[in-house]
mmCIF file of C-alpha atoms in Angstrom:
data_model
loop_
_atom_site.group_PDB
_atom_site.id
_atom_site.type_symbol
_atom_site.label_atom_id
_atom_site.label_comp_id
_atom_site.label_asym_id
_atom_site.label_seq_id
_atom_site.Cartn_x
_atom_site.Cartn_y
_atom_site.Cartn_z
ATOM 1 C CA MET A 1463 11.976 -7.492 32.697
ATOM 2 C CA SER A 1464 8.782 -7.661 30.716
ATOM 3 C CA PHE A 1465 8.190 -6.542 27.141
ATOM 4 C CA ASN A 1466 5.070 -5.928 25.068
ATOM 5 C CA ALA A 1467 3.637 -8.104 22.311
ATOM 6 C CA ILE A 1468 0.453 -8.616 20.338
ATOM 7 C CA VAL A 1469 -1.151 -11.728 21.820
ATOM 8 C CA VAL A 1470 -4.000 -13.682 20.221
ATOM 9 C CA GLU A 1471 -6.130 -15.920 22.454
ATOM 10 C CA PRO A 1472 -9.411 -17.706 21.725
ATOM 11 C CA THR A 1473 -12.410 -16.516 23.715
ATOM 12 C CA GLY A 1474 -14.920 -18.950 22.256
ATOM 13 C CA ASP A 1475 -15.504 -21.302 19.353
ATOM 14 C CA ASP A 1476 -15.713 -18.483 16.819
ATOM 15 C CA GLU A 1477 -13.928 -15.595 18.503
ATOM 16 C CA VAL A 1478 -10.422 -14.534 19.453
ATOM 17 C CA ALA A 1479 -9.113 -11.639 21.500
ATOM 18 C CA VAL A 1480 -6.238 -9.592 20.095
ATOM 19 C CA SER A 1481 -4.488 -7.357 22.609
ATOM 20 C CA ILE A 1482 -1.155 -5.936 23.727
ATOM 21 C CA GLU A 1483 0.119 -8.007 26.640
ATOM 22 C CA PRO A 1484 3.299 -7.980 28.778
ATOM 23 C CA LEU A 1485 5.495 -11.068 28.383
ATOM 24 C CA THR A 1486 8.801 -12.190 29.853
ATOM 25 C CA ASN A 1487 11.859 -13.854 28.300
ATOM 26 C CA ASP A 1488 11.049 -17.230 29.817
ATOM 27 C CA GLN A 1489 7.763 -17.249 27.904
ATOM 28 C CA LEU A 1490 9.506 -16.993 24.531
ATOM 29 C CA PRO A 1491 9.623 -20.164 22.426
ATOM 30 C CA GLU A 1492 12.740 -22.254 21.894
ATOM 31 C CA GLY A 1493 15.490 -20.905 19.661
ATOM 32 C CA ASN A 1494 19.193 -20.117 19.689
ATOM 33 C CA VAL A 1495 19.001 -16.390 18.892
ATOM 34 C CA THR A 1496 17.035 -13.745 20.783
ATOM 35 C CA VAL A 1497 16.385 -10.542 18.857
ATOM 36 C CA ALA A 1498 15.388 -7.144 20.203
ATOM 37 C CA VAL A 1499 12.800 -6.356 17.556
ATOM 38 C CA GLU A 1500 12.744 -2.823 16.203
ATOM 39 C CA TYR A 1501 10.201 -3.025 13.381
ATOM 40 C CA SER A 1502 7.636 -5.467 12.074
ATOM 41 C CA THR A 1503 4.796 -5.159 9.574
ATOM 42 C CA VAL A 1504 1.272 -6.418 8.876
ATOM 43 C CA ASN A 1505 0.848 -8.982 6.104
ATOM 44 C CA TYR A 1506 -2.233 -10.798 4.835
ATOM 45 C CA LYS A 1507 -1.200 -13.878 6.826
ATOM 46 C CA ASP A 1508 -1.006 -11.750 9.968
ATOM 47 C CA GLY A 1509 -4.585 -10.708 9.363
ATOM 48 C CA LEU A 1510 -5.588 -14.352 9.058
ATOM 49 C CA CYS A 1511 -3.694 -15.304 12.218
ATOM 50 C CA MET A 1512 -5.759 -12.778 14.162
ATOM 51 C CA ARG A 1513 -9.020 -14.408 13.073
ATOM 52 C CA PRO A 1514 -10.651 -17.501 14.612
ATOM 53 C CA LYS A 1515 -10.292 -20.883 12.877
ATOM 54 C CA ASN A 1516 -7.643 -19.517 10.533
ATOM 55 C CA GLY A 1517 -5.916 -22.834 9.796
ATOM 56 C CA LEU A 1518 -2.452 -21.329 10.399
ATOM 57 C CA VAL A 1519 -2.031 -21.044 14.176
ATOM 58 C CA ARG A 1520 -1.687 -24.370 15.963
ATOM 59 C CA HIS A 1521 -1.267 -23.326 19.588
ATOM 60 C CA TYR A 1522 -2.527 -20.464 21.754
ATOM 61 C CA PRO A 1523 -1.695 -17.997 23.167
ATOM 62 C CA HIS A 1524 -0.006 -16.845 19.973
ATOM 63 C CA VAL A 1525 2.186 -13.907 18.942
ATOM 64 C CA PRO A 1526 1.726 -13.111 15.220
ATOM 65 C CA GLY A 1527 4.097 -11.271 12.897
ATOM 66 C CA VAL A 1528 5.612 -13.105 9.922
ATOM 67 C CA ASP A 1529 8.344 -10.462 9.484
ATOM 68 C CA PHE A 1530 10.677 -8.585 11.781
ATOM 69 C CA ALA A 1531 13.999 -6.744 11.809
ATOM 70 C CA GLY A 1532 16.117 -5.831 14.787
ATOM 71 C CA THR A 1533 19.311 -6.348 16.755
ATOM 72 C CA VAL A 1534 20.643 -9.620 18.122
ATOM 73 C CA GLU A 1535 20.472 -9.584 21.916
ATOM 74 C CA THR A 1536 21.812 -13.069 22.705
ATOM 75 C CA SER A 1537 23.038 -15.886 20.488
ATOM 76 C CA SER A 1538 24.439 -19.393 20.965
ATOM 77 C CA ASP A 1539 25.060 -19.690 17.223
ATOM 78 C CA PRO A 1540 28.505 -18.555 15.992
ATOM 79 C CA ARG A 1541 27.022 -16.873 12.902
ATOM 80 C CA TYR A 1542 25.451 -14.122 14.994
ATOM 81 C CA LYS A 1543 26.652 -12.090 17.934
ATOM 82 C CA PRO A 1544 25.013 -9.407 20.117
ATOM 83 C CA GLY A 1545 24.678 -6.157 18.200
ATOM 84 C CA ASP A 1546 24.269 -7.740 14.745
ATOM 85 C CA LYS A 1547 21.413 -6.351 12.651
ATOM 86 C CA VAL A 1548 19.185 -9.096 11.240
ATOM 87 C CA VAL A 1549 15.980 -9.574 9.291
ATOM 88 C CA LEU A 1550 13.548 -12.483 9.270
ATOM 89 C CA THR A 1551 10.795 -13.373 6.836
ATOM 90 C CA GLY A 1552 9.034 -16.671 6.328
ATOM 91 C CA TRP A 1553 9.802 -20.104 7.820
ATOM 92 C CA ARG A 1554 6.241 -20.050 9.210
ATOM 93 C CA VAL A 1555 7.314 -17.673 11.948
ATOM 94 C CA GLY A 1556 4.208 -15.798 13.065
ATOM 95 C CA GLU A 1557 2.129 -18.869 12.189
ATOM 96 C CA ILE A 1558 3.368 -21.982 14.010
ATOM 97 C CA HIS A 1559 6.206 -20.147 15.800
ATOM 98 C CA TRP A 1560 5.818 -16.889 17.721
ATOM 99 C CA GLY A 1561 6.518 -13.934 15.483
ATOM 100 C CA GLY A 1562 7.685 -10.369 15.307
ATOM 101 C CA LEU A 1563 4.757 -8.243 16.484
ATOM 102 C CA SER A 1564 6.589 -8.112 19.766
ATOM 103 C CA GLN A 1565 9.494 -6.229 21.310
ATOM 104 C CA LYS A 1566 11.459 -9.480 21.499
ATOM 105 C CA ALA A 1567 11.599 -12.675 19.450
ATOM 106 C CA ARG A 1568 13.493 -15.928 19.861
ATOM 107 C CA VAL A 1569 14.120 -17.954 16.699
ATOM 108 C CA ASN A 1570 16.382 -20.455 14.983
ATOM 109 C CA ALA A 1571 19.524 -18.860 13.544
ATOM 110 C CA ASP A 1572 18.913 -20.648 10.236
ATOM 111 C CA TRP A 1573 15.877 -18.434 9.671
ATOM 112 C CA LEU A 1574 17.771 -15.149 9.935
ATOM 113 C CA VAL A 1575 19.556 -13.145 7.258
ATOM 114 C CA PRO A 1576 22.156 -10.472 8.042
ATOM 115 C CA LEU A 1577 20.814 -7.047 7.212
ATOM 116 C CA PRO A 1578 22.743 -5.891 4.114
ATOM 117 C CA GLU A 1579 24.859 -2.774 4.318
ATOM 118 C CA GLY A 1580 22.950 0.344 3.342
ATOM 119 C CA LEU A 1581 19.562 -0.958 4.527
ATOM 120 C CA CYS A 1582 18.137 0.029 7.933
ATOM 121 C CA THR A 1583 15.706 -2.096 9.945
ATOM 122 C CA LYS A 1584 12.815 0.301 9.269
ATOM 123 C CA ARG A 1585 13.219 0.122 5.505
ATOM 124 C CA ALA A 1586 13.753 -3.630 5.730
ATOM 125 C CA MET A 1587 10.241 -3.917 7.139
ATOM 126 C CA ALA A 1588 8.860 -1.570 4.513
ATOM 127 C CA VAL A 1589 10.121 -4.322 2.207
ATOM 128 C CA GLY A 1590 9.193 -7.351 4.332
ATOM 129 C CA THR A 1591 7.866 -10.622 2.924
ATOM 130 C CA ALA A 1592 5.929 -8.775 0.233
ATOM 131 C CA GLY A 1593 8.996 -7.010 -1.071
ATOM 132 C CA LEU A 1594 11.173 -10.099 -0.794
ATOM 133 C CA ALA A 1595 8.613 -12.023 -2.855
ATOM 134 C CA ALA A 1596 8.578 -9.247 -5.460
ATOM 135 C CA ILE A 1597 12.375 -9.359 -5.812
ATOM 136 C CA LEU A 1598 12.393 -13.160 -5.976
ATOM 137 C CA ALA A 1599 9.804 -12.866 -8.767
ATOM 138 C CA ILE A 1600 11.942 -10.375 -10.698
ATOM 139 C CA ASN A 1601 15.030 -12.552 -10.225
ATOM 140 C CA ALA A 1602 13.133 -15.538 -11.635
ATOM 141 C CA LEU A 1603 11.965 -13.555 -14.679
ATOM 142 C CA GLU A 1604 15.490 -12.383 -15.410
ATOM 143 C CA ASP A 1605 16.925 -15.855 -14.841
ATOM 144 C CA HIS A 1606 14.539 -16.941 -17.626
ATOM 145 C CA GLY A 1607 15.745 -14.290 -20.049
ATOM 146 C CA LEU A 1608 13.827 -11.080 -19.317
ATOM 147 C CA LYS A 1609 15.756 -7.910 -20.145
ATOM 148 C CA PRO A 1610 14.850 -4.219 -20.423
ATOM 149 C CA GLY A 1611 13.772 -3.214 -23.908
ATOM 150 C CA GLN A 1612 11.825 -6.385 -24.700
ATOM 151 C CA GLY A 1613 8.457 -4.764 -24.065
ATOM 152 C CA PRO A 1614 6.173 -3.886 -21.156
ATOM 153 C CA VAL A 1615 6.247 -5.949 -17.983
ATOM 154 C CA LEU A 1616 2.837 -6.415 -16.361
ATOM 155 C CA VAL A 1617 2.400 -6.151 -12.581
ATOM 156 C CA THR A 1618 -0.983 -7.287 -11.264
ATOM 157 C CA GLY A 1619 -2.308 -6.142 -7.901
ATOM 158 C CA ALA A 1620 0.125 -3.288 -8.367
ATOM 159 C CA ALA A 1621 -1.067 -1.087 -5.487
ATOM 160 C CA GLY A 1622 -0.510 -3.836 -2.916
ATOM 161 C CA GLY A 1623 2.697 -4.644 -1.088
ATOM 162 C CA VAL A 1624 4.150 -7.061 -3.660
ATOM 163 C CA GLY A 1625 2.984 -4.960 -6.584
ATOM 164 C CA SER A 1626 4.298 -1.676 -5.201
ATOM 165 C CA ILE A 1627 7.800 -3.067 -4.648
ATOM 166 C CA ALA A 1628 7.794 -4.834 -8.029
ATOM 167 C CA THR A 1629 6.655 -1.690 -9.854
ATOM 168 C CA ALA A 1630 9.271 0.543 -8.230
ATOM 169 C CA THR A 1631 12.125 -1.932 -8.689
ATOM 170 C CA LEU A 1632 11.324 -2.851 -12.302
ATOM 171 C CA SER A 1633 11.057 0.823 -13.239
ATOM 172 C CA ASN A 1634 14.349 1.588 -11.509
ATOM 173 C CA LEU A 1635 15.990 -1.234 -13.486
ATOM 174 C CA GLY A 1636 14.859 0.319 -16.774
ATOM 175 C CA TYR A 1637 11.767 -1.746 -17.540
ATOM 176 C CA GLU A 1638 8.534 -0.353 -18.956
ATOM 177 C CA VAL A 1639 5.940 -1.229 -16.315
ATOM 178 C CA ALA A 1640 2.225 -1.729 -16.911
ATOM 179 C CA ALA A 1641 0.444 -1.687 -13.537
ATOM 180 C CA VAL A 1642 -2.932 -3.351 -13.009
ATOM 181 C CA THR A 1643 -5.266 -1.887 -10.405
ATOM 182 C CA GLY A 1644 -8.962 -1.767 -9.685
ATOM 183 C CA ARG A 1645 -8.679 1.489 -7.743
ATOM 184 C CA ALA A 1646 -8.788 4.670 -9.790
ATOM 185 C CA GLU A 1647 -7.371 6.626 -6.856
ATOM 186 C CA ALA A 1648 -4.197 4.520 -7.088
ATOM 187 C CA ASP A 1649 -3.250 5.735 -10.577
ATOM 188 C CA ASP A 1650 -1.150 8.694 -9.426
ATOM 189 C CA TYR A 1651 0.491 6.577 -6.739
ATOM 190 C CA LEU A 1652 1.510 3.900 -9.253
ATOM 191 C CA ARG A 1653 2.824 6.437 -11.738
ATOM 192 C CA SER A 1654 4.913 7.981 -8.952
ATOM 193 C CA LEU A 1655 6.474 4.540 -8.428
ATOM 194 C CA GLY A 1656 7.442 4.420 -12.082
ATOM 195 C CA ALA A 1657 4.502 2.778 -13.872
ATOM 196 C CA SER A 1658 4.283 4.030 -17.443
ATOM 197 C CA GLN A 1659 0.899 2.437 -18.149
ATOM 198 C CA ILE A 1660 -2.165 1.803 -15.975
ATOM 199 C CA VAL A 1661 -4.328 -1.220 -16.843
ATOM 200 C CA ALA A 1662 -7.836 -1.310 -15.388
ATOM 201 C CA ARG A 1663 -8.645 -4.498 -13.521
ATOM 202 C CA GLU A 1664 -11.890 -4.952 -15.431
ATOM 203 C CA ASP A 1665 -10.005 -4.982 -18.739
ATOM 204 C CA ILE A 1666 -7.970 -8.013 -17.795
ATOM 205 C CA GLY A 1667 -9.689 -9.603 -14.828
ATOM 206 C CA SER A 1668 -11.894 -12.213 -16.508
ATOM 207 C CA VAL A 1669 -11.227 -15.178 -18.754
ATOM 208 C CA THR A 1670 -11.998 -15.179 -22.450
ATOM 209 C CA LYS A 1671 -12.939 -18.025 -24.782
ATOM 210 C CA ARG A 1672 -9.846 -17.314 -26.839
ATOM 211 C CA PRO A 1673 -6.836 -19.270 -25.511
ATOM 212 C CA LEU A 1674 -4.461 -16.787 -27.175
ATOM 213 C CA GLU A 1675 -4.697 -13.026 -27.596
ATOM 214 C CA SER A 1676 -2.250 -10.487 -29.002
ATOM 215 C CA GLU A 1677 1.303 -10.898 -27.725
ATOM 216 C CA THR A 1678 1.545 -7.949 -25.334
ATOM 217 C CA TRP A 1679 3.660 -8.571 -22.236
ATOM 218 C CA ALA A 1680 7.372 -9.374 -22.081
ATOM 219 C CA GLY A 1681 7.021 -10.571 -18.498
ATOM 220 C CA CYS A 1682 4.617 -10.487 -15.578
ATOM 221 C CA VAL A 1683 4.748 -10.373 -11.792
ATOM 222 C CA ASP A 1684 1.338 -11.730 -10.810
ATOM 223 C CA ALA A 1685 0.045 -11.223 -7.270
ATOM 224 C CA VAL A 1686 -3.594 -11.995 -8.111
ATOM 225 C CA GLY A 1687 -3.911 -15.490 -9.602
ATOM 226 C CA GLY A 1688 -7.336 -16.820 -10.552
ATOM 227 C CA GLU A 1689 -9.039 -15.619 -13.711
ATOM 228 C CA MET A 1690 -6.646 -12.710 -14.172
ATOM 229 C CA LEU A 1691 -3.623 -15.005 -14.315
ATOM 230 C CA ALA A 1692 -5.439 -17.274 -16.777
ATOM 231 C CA ARG A 1693 -6.169 -14.274 -19.008
ATOM 232 C CA VAL A 1694 -2.615 -12.933 -18.784
ATOM 233 C CA LEU A 1695 -1.089 -16.254 -19.883
ATOM 234 C CA GLY A 1696 -2.777 -15.864 -23.268
ATOM 235 C CA GLN A 1697 -1.343 -12.353 -23.702
ATOM 236 C CA MET A 1698 2.323 -13.148 -23.057
ATOM 237 C CA LYS A 1699 4.907 -12.771 -25.790
ATOM 238 C CA TYR A 1700 6.574 -15.865 -27.229
ATOM 239 C CA GLY A 1701 8.888 -17.454 -24.651
ATOM 240 C CA ALA A 1702 7.940 -14.938 -21.958
ATOM 241 C CA SER A 1703 7.484 -15.811 -18.291
ATOM 242 C CA VAL A 1704 4.987 -15.102 -15.528
ATOM 243 C CA SER A 1705 6.113 -15.165 -11.880
ATOM 244 C CA ALA A 1706 3.117 -16.289 -9.812
ATOM 245 C CA VAL A 1707 3.458 -14.876 -6.315
ATOM 246 C CA GLY A 1708 -0.073 -14.413 -4.947
ATOM 247 C CA LEU A 1709 -3.719 -15.426 -5.019
ATOM 248 C CA ALA A 1710 -5.672 -12.317 -4.095
ATOM 249 C CA GLY A 1711 -8.070 -13.165 -6.940
ATOM 250 C CA GLY A 1712 -8.431 -16.828 -6.078
ATOM 251 C CA ALA A 1713 -6.507 -20.095 -5.973
ATOM 252 C CA SER A 1714 -8.079 -21.733 -9.028
ATOM 253 C CA LEU A 1715 -6.562 -21.376 -12.483
ATOM 254 C CA PRO A 1716 -9.183 -21.707 -15.260
ATOM 255 C CA ALA A 1717 -6.534 -21.658 -17.992
ATOM 256 C CA SER A 1718 -5.696 -23.456 -21.225
ATOM 257 C CA VAL A 1719 -2.402 -25.240 -21.920
ATOM 258 C CA ILE A 1720 -2.277 -23.561 -25.348
ATOM 259 C CA PRO A 1721 -0.037 -20.616 -24.256
ATOM 260 C CA PHE A 1722 2.514 -23.130 -22.977
ATOM 261 C CA LEU A 1723 2.399 -25.304 -26.088
ATOM 262 C CA LEU A 1724 2.184 -22.699 -28.867
ATOM 263 C CA ARG A 1725 4.077 -19.767 -27.347
ATOM 264 C CA GLY A 1726 6.439 -21.481 -24.940
ATOM 265 C CA VAL A 1727 5.172 -19.378 -22.038
ATOM 266 C CA ASN A 1728 6.709 -20.157 -18.623
ATOM 267 C CA LEU A 1729 4.720 -20.092 -15.381
ATOM 268 C CA LEU A 1730 7.165 -19.687 -12.496
ATOM 269 C CA GLY A 1731 6.044 -20.394 -8.945
ATOM 270 C CA ILE A 1732 7.512 -18.040 -6.314
ATOM 271 C CA ASP A 1733 7.679 -19.185 -2.698
ATOM 272 C CA SER A 1734 9.009 -16.778 -0.087
ATOM 273 C CA VAL A 1735 8.395 -18.906 3.008
ATOM 274 C CA MET A 1736 10.885 -21.778 2.634
ATOM 275 C CA GLN A 1737 13.270 -20.090 0.202
ATOM 276 C CA PRO A 1738 16.906 -21.277 0.671
ATOM 277 C CA TYR A 1739 19.330 -19.015 2.509
ATOM 278 C CA GLU A 1740 21.472 -18.249 -0.552
ATOM 279 C CA ASN A 1741 18.470 -17.021 -2.533
ATOM 280 C CA ARG A 1742 17.403 -14.836 0.384
ATOM 281 C CA VAL A 1743 20.831 -13.257 0.683
ATOM 282 C CA ARG A 1744 20.857 -12.578 -3.087
ATOM 283 C CA ALA A 1745 17.396 -11.003 -2.916
ATOM 284 C CA TRP A 1746 18.141 -8.839 0.136
ATOM 285 C CA GLN A 1747 21.373 -7.612 -1.433
ATOM 286 C CA ARG A 1748 19.431 -6.686 -4.556
ATOM 287 C CA ILE A 1749 16.882 -4.860 -2.430
ATOM 288 C CA ALA A 1750 19.698 -2.781 -0.928
ATOM 289 C CA ASN A 1751 21.139 -2.072 -4.381
ATOM 290 C CA ASP A 1752 18.203 -1.784 -6.788
ATOM 291 C CA LEU A 1753 15.109 -0.687 -4.869
ATOM 292 C CA PRO A 1754 14.779 3.120 -4.968
ATOM 293 C CA PHE A 1755 14.510 4.224 -1.356
ATOM 294 C CA ASP A 1756 12.569 7.375 -2.192
ATOM 295 C CA ALA A 1757 9.830 5.210 -3.679
ATOM 296 C CA LEU A 1758 10.029 2.816 -0.728
ATOM 297 C CA ASP A 1759 9.647 5.677 1.745
ATOM 298 C CA GLN A 1760 6.643 6.927 -0.201
ATOM 299 C CA MET A 1761 4.798 3.605 0.128
ATOM 300 C CA MET A 1762 5.591 3.320 3.862
ATOM 301 C CA HIS A 1763 2.800 3.813 6.419
ATOM 302 C CA PRO A 1764 3.957 4.028 10.072
ATOM 303 C CA ALA A 1765 2.054 2.194 12.784
ATOM 304 C CA THR A 1766 2.376 1.032 16.398
ATOM 305 C CA LEU A 1767 1.334 -2.161 18.153
ATOM 306 C CA ALA A 1768 -1.885 -0.418 19.168
ATOM 307 C CA ASP A 1769 -2.805 -0.010 15.484
ATOM 308 C CA VAL A 1770 -2.310 -3.676 14.626
ATOM 309 C CA PRO A 1771 -5.797 -5.129 15.353
ATOM 310 C CA LYS A 1772 -7.514 -2.652 13.012
ATOM 311 C CA LEU A 1773 -4.815 -3.009 10.349
ATOM 312 C CA ALA A 1774 -5.185 -6.789 10.493
ATOM 313 C CA ALA A 1775 -8.878 -6.453 9.694
ATOM 314 C CA ASP A 1776 -8.258 -3.832 7.009
ATOM 315 C CA ILE A 1777 -5.686 -5.882 5.114
ATOM 316 C CA LEU A 1778 -8.114 -8.785 4.802
ATOM 317 C CA GLN A 1779 -10.570 -6.387 3.155
ATOM 318 C CA GLY A 1780 -7.995 -5.083 0.697
ATOM 319 C CA GLN A 1781 -7.978 -1.683 2.398
ATOM 320 C CA VAL A 1782 -4.221 -1.394 2.961
ATOM 321 C CA ARG A 1783 -2.126 0.257 0.238
ATOM 322 C CA GLY A 1784 1.640 0.103 0.156
ATOM 323 C CA ARG A 1785 3.585 -1.145 3.172
ATOM 324 C CA VAL A 1786 2.705 -0.852 6.858
ATOM 325 C CA VAL A 1787 5.762 -0.532 9.130
ATOM 326 C CA VAL A 1788 5.101 -1.231 12.809
ATOM 327 C CA ASP A 1789 7.445 0.400 15.319
ATOM 328 C CA VAL A 1790 7.018 -2.155 18.114
ATOM 329 C CA ASN A 1791 8.702 0.147 20.654
ATOM 330 C CA ALA A 1792 6.615 3.244 20.006
#
C-alpha cells in the first residue's frame, strides 16, 4: 500500500518542486526499524532542504523532516518491537537520509529514543529538535553551576522554537528569565511563558567597544550568535556560562577574549544532531518532567503536509513563532 510524503525534486539548476507524493515501502531507504509516523514538524533546516542548492541534501528525490514521532511498525533490532512509541531528532535524518515529513520512515535503531512515559507523540513534536536543543542547553548551564536565585538568565531569540521552550522550562524550574525579542507583538506571548523581563533586540544586538559591561546575567541560552552573542559575553556575571545553540544572527563572533580571562565566562557549544544516546534520554526525560505542558500547548501551531511548503518558506524569513506540529495523517 502507498503512503503520502513531502517529496523534493529539482526542476532546473535553480529550482526545486515540493509536493505531496505517494510512495511505497520498497522506496524507503535502508534501515532496521520502520516507523508509522504520527507527527513531524518544520525546522529551519527543513526550510533549507526545500530550497535549491541548499548544501544539505545530497540525493534526489528527497523526503525532508529532521524530526518525527510515531509507532514502530516493524523492527529487526531487539531494542524495539511493533507498537513501541519512539521519537527521532538529528543524525542528519531529513538531510542526507529521508526524514519524517512522511507517513512512514525507515531508520537506524541507534537514532531512535523511546518516548518517555507521560509524553505523547504530538507534544514530542511540539518539542522537536528545537526543544531538545533548549533542554541540552539548560542541562549544560546547570552542569556548570547555574542554580535558581543567582540572577536573571537571558534567552536570546526567545520567541523562536528554542527560545520558547527554554523560556518556559527555565521559568518552571524557578529561574528569573529575561527574554530577548525584536518583535513587540511577542511580549505578551513571552510573559505568558514565564518571562519576567523583556529585552529589546536593539538594546543588546550590536557590539560595543567596551569588552566588559556591568555583570548582569547569571546564565544565557543563546539562539542568535553573531554580534548579540559577542555583546552578551561582556555582560555575564563572574564564572557564568553561555550555551550557544543557534546562529540566527550570523555565524561570526566579533568578540574579545577579555570576558573569558577576567571573568571566567564559559562559552558552551550545544549540538543536538550527533548528541550521544544517554544525553538524549536524559534530555527527553527532563522534557517529560520539567516542561510545563500548558505552555507547550500554547506555543503549538497545528499543520498538515499540505501546509509544509509555505511553512518552509516562512520559517526561513523568521515568520514562524513557537512550534509547528505537522499531523502527517491529516
